Coordinates of C-alpha atoms and ligand atoms in Angstrom, one line a residue:
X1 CA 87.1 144.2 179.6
X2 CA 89.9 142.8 178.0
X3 CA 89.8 140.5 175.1
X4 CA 92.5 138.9 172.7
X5 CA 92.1 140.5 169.3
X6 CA 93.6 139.1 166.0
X7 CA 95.0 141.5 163.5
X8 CA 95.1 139.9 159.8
X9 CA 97.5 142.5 157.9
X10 CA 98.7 143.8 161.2
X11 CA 102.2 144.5 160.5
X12 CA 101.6 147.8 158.0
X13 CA 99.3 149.9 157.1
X14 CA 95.6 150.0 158.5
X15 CA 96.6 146.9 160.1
X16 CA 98.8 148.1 162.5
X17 CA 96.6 151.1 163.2
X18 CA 94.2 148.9 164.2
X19 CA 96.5 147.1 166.4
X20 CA 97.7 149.6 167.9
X21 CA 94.2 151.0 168.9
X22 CA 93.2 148.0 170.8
X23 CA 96.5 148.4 172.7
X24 CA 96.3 151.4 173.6
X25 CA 92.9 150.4 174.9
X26 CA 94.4 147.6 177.0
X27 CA 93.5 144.1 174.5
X28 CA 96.3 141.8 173.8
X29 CA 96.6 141.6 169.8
X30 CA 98.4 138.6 167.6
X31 CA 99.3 140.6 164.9
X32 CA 99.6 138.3 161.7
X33 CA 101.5 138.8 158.2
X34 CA 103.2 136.8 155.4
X35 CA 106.3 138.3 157.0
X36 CA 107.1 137.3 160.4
X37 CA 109.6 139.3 161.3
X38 CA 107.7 141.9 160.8
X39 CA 104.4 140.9 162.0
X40 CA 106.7 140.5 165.5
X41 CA 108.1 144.0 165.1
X42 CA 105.3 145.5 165.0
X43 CA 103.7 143.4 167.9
X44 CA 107.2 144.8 169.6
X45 CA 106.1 148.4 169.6
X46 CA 102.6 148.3 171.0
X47 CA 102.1 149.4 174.4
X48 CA 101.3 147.1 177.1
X49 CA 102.8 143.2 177.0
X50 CA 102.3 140.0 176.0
X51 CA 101.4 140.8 172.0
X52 CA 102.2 138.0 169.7
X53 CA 103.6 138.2 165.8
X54 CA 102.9 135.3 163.7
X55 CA 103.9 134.3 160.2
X56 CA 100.9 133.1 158.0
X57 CA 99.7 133.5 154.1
X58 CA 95.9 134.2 155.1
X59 CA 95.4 132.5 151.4
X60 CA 96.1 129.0 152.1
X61 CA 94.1 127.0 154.4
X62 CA 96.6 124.8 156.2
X63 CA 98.5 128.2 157.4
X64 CA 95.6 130.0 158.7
X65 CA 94.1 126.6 160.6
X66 CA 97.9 126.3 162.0
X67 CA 97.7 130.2 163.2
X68 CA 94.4 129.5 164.9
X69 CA 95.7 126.0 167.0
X70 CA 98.8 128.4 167.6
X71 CA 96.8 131.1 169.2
X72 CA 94.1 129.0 171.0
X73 CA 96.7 127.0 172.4
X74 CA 98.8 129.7 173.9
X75 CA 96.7 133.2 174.2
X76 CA 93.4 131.7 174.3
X77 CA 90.2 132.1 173.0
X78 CA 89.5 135.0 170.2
X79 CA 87.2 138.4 170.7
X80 CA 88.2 140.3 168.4
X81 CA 89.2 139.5 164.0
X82 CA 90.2 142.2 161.9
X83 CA 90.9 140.6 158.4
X84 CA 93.3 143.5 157.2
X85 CA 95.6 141.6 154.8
X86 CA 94.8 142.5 151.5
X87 CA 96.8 143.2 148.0
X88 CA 96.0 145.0 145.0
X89 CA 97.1 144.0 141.3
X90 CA 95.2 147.1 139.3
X91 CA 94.9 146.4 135.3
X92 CA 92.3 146.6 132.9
X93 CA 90.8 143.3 132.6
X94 CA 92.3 142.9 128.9
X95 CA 95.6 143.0 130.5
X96 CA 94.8 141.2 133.8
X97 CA 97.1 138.0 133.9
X98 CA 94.9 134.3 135.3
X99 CA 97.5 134.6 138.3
X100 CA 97.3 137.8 139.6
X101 CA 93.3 137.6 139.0
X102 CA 93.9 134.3 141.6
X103 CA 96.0 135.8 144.2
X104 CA 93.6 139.0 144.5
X105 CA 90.7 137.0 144.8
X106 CA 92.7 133.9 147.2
X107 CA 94.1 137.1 149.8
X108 CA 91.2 139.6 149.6
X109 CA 88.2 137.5 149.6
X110 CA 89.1 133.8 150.5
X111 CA 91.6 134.6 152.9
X112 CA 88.8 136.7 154.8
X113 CA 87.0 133.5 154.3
X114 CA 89.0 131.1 156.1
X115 CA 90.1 133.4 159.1
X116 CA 86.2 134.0 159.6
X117 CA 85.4 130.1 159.8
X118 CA 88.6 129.1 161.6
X119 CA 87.9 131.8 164.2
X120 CA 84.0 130.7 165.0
X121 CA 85.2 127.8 167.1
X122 CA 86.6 129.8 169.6
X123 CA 84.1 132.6 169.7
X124 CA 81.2 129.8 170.1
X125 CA 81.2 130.0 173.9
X126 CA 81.9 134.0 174.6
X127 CA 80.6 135.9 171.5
X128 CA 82.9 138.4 169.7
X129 CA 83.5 140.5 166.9
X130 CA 85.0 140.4 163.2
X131 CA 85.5 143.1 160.8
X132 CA 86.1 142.8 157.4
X133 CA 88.2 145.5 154.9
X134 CA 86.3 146.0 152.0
X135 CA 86.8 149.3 150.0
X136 CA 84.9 152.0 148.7
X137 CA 85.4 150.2 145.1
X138 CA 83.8 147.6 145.9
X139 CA 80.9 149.5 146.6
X140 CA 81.1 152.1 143.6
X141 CA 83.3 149.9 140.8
X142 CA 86.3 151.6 139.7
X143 CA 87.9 150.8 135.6
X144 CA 90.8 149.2 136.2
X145 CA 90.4 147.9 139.4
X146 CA 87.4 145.3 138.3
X147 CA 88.9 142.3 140.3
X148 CA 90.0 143.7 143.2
X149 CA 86.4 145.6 143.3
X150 CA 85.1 142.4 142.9
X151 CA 87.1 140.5 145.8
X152 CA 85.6 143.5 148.0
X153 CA 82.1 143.6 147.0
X154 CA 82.2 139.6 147.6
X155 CA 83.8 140.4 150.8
X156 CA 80.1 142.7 151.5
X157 CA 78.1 139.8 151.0
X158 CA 80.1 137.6 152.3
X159 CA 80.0 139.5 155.8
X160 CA 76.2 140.4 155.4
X161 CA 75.7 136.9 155.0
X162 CA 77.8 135.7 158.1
X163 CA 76.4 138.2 160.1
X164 CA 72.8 136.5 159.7
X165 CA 74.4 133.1 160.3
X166 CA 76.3 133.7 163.5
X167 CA 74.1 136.8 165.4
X168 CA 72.4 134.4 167.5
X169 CA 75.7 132.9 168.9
X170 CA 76.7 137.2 169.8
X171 CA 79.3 136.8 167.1
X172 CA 79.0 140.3 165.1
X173 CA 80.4 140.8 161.8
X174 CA 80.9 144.2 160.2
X175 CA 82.8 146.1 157.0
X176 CA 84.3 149.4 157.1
X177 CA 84.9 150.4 153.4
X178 CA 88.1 152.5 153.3
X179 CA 88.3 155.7 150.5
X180 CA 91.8 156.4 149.6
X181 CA 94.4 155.9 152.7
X182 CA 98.2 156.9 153.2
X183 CA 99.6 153.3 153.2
X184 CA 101.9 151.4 151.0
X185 CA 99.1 150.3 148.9
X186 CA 98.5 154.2 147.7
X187 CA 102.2 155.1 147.6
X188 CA 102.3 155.4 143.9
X189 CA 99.7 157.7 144.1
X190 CA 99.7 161.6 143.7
X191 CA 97.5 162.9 146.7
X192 CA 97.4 166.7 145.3
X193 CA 95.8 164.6 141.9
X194 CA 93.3 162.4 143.6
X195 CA 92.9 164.6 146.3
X196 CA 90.9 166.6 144.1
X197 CA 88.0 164.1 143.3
X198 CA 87.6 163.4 147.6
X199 CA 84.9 165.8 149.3
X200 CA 87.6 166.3 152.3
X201 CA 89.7 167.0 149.7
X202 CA 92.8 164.5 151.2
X203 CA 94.1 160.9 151.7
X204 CA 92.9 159.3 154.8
X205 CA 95.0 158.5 157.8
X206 CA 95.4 154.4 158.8
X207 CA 94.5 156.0 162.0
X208 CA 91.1 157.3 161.0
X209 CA 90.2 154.2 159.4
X210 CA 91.4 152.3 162.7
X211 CA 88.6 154.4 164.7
X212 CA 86.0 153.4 162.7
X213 CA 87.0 149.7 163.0
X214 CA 87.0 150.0 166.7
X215 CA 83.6 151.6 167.1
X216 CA 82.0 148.7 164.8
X217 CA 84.2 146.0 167.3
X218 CA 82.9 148.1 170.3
X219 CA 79.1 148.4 169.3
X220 CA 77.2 145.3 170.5
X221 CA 73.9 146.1 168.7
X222 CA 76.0 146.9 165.1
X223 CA 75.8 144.1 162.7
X224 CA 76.1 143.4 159.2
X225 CA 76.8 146.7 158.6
X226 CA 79.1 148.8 156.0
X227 CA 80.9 151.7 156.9
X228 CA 82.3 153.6 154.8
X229 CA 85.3 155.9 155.4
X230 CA 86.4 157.6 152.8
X231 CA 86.2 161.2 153.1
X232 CA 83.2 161.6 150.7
X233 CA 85.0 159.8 147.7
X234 CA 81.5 157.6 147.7
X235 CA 79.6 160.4 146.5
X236 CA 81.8 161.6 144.0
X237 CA 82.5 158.1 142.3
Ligands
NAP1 N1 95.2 152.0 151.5 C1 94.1 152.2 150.9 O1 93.8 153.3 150.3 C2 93.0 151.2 151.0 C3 91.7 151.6 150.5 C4 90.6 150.6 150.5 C5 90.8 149.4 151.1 N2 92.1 149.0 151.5 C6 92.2 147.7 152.1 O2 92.7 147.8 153.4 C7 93.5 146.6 153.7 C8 94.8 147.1 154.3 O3 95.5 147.8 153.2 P1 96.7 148.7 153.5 O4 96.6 149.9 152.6 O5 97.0 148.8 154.9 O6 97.9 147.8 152.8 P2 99.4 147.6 153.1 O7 100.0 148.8 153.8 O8 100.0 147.1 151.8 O9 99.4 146.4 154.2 C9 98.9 145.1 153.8 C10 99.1 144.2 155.0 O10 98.5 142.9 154.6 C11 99.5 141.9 154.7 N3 99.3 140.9 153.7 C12 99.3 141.0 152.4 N4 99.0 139.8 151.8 C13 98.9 138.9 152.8 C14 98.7 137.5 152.9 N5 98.5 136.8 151.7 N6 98.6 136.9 154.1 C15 98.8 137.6 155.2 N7 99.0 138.9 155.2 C16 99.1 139.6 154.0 C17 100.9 142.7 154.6 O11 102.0 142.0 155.2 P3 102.9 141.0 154.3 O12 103.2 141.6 153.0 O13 104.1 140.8 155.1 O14 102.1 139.7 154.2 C18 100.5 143.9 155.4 O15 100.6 143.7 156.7 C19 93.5 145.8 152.4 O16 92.5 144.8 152.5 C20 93.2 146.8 151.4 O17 92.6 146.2 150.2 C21 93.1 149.9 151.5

């Protein structure tokens, strides 16, 4: 069946993976970045018609709410949320400025936040399906990366929690943790360096992760769950 899905994030990286996955599987997608020229290119190239690319900071409230009366109004009600939009702003905490500690936590964790509660309304009547990014560091912890681990490991309990709030309305919500994946986010980093400390021995693909966030959209008796995919970097860390 065919369902509307809403791709936080959507215009790069995972997010567009994912967007294009439900596609190619025949759901219409809004795919949704800061950038809206983008967010419409990318909603340009997926296959089939009628995807949508919208402009909206998923860390403040009044944008997101104005997203949601967008797409209710003029795509309908929501089956699928992906909350994909995420930044990273890596420091040891002695050098980790007030703002940049804000912004990770406003995108990562509050934006997820505000697309999860503005998107229950619509998924009251039918059911549906949201998952979360975390990251394998907010799982394991990583030096230098103590904020945005913790925007992610709030983001597990956060989903744990919604799940047991909304199951009984069919609304599932899961987290796939992603390892280290090829994306602008790891551009800076050396793959033949940290290559070394994955089991797989190799960056992810936005493509792989994309998979596993359709199989936890897909499953109807999966909820509250954490995937991880990583290639092994979990048991290494
Ligand atoms: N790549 C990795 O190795 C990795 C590993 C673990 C977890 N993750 C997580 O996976 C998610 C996707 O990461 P990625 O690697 O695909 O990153 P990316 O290539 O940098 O893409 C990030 C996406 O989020 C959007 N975005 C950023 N801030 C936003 C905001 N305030 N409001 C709305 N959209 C926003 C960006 O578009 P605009 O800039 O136009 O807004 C872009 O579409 C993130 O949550 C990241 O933390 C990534």
């Amino acid at each position: 069946m065919s369902r509307l899905g809403v791709v936080f994030g959507g215009s790069r990286g995972i997010g567009r993976a994912v967007a294009q996955l439900l596609a190619q599987r025949g759901h219409r997608v809004v795919v949704i970045s800061r950038n809206q020229e983008a967010a419409q290119a990318t909603a340009d190239t997926l296959s089939g018609a009628e995807h949508v690319g919208l402009g909206c900071d998923i860390s403040k409230e009044q944008e997101v709410q104005r997203a949601f009366d967008t797409i209710t109004k003029t795509c309908g009600a929501v089956g699928y949320l992906v909350n994909a939009a995420g930044i990273n702003r890596d420091a040891l905490l002695m050098r980790c400025k007030s703002e940049d500690m804000v912004s990770v936590l406003h995108t990562n964790l509050l934006g997820s936040m505000l697309t999860c509660r503005a998107v229950l309304r619509s998924m009251l009547s039918n059911g549906g399906a949201i998952v979360n990014i975390g990251s394998v560091v907010g799982v394991k912890g990583n030096a230098g990366q103590s904020v945005y681990s913790a925007s992610k490991a709030g983001l597990e309990g956060f989903t744990r929690s919604l799940a047991k709030e909304v199951a009984s309305r069919n609304i599932r919500v899961n987290l796939v943790a992603p390892g280290l994946i090829r994306t602008d986010m790891t551009a800076g980093l050396k793959e033949e360096e940290y290559g070394k400390r994955i089991p797989l021995g190799r960056f992810g693909d936005p493509q792989e992760v994309a998979h596993a966030v359709l199989f936890l959209l897909e499953s109807p008796y999966i909820t509250g769950h954490v995937l991880l995919v990583d290639g092994g970097l979990q048991l290494t860390m």
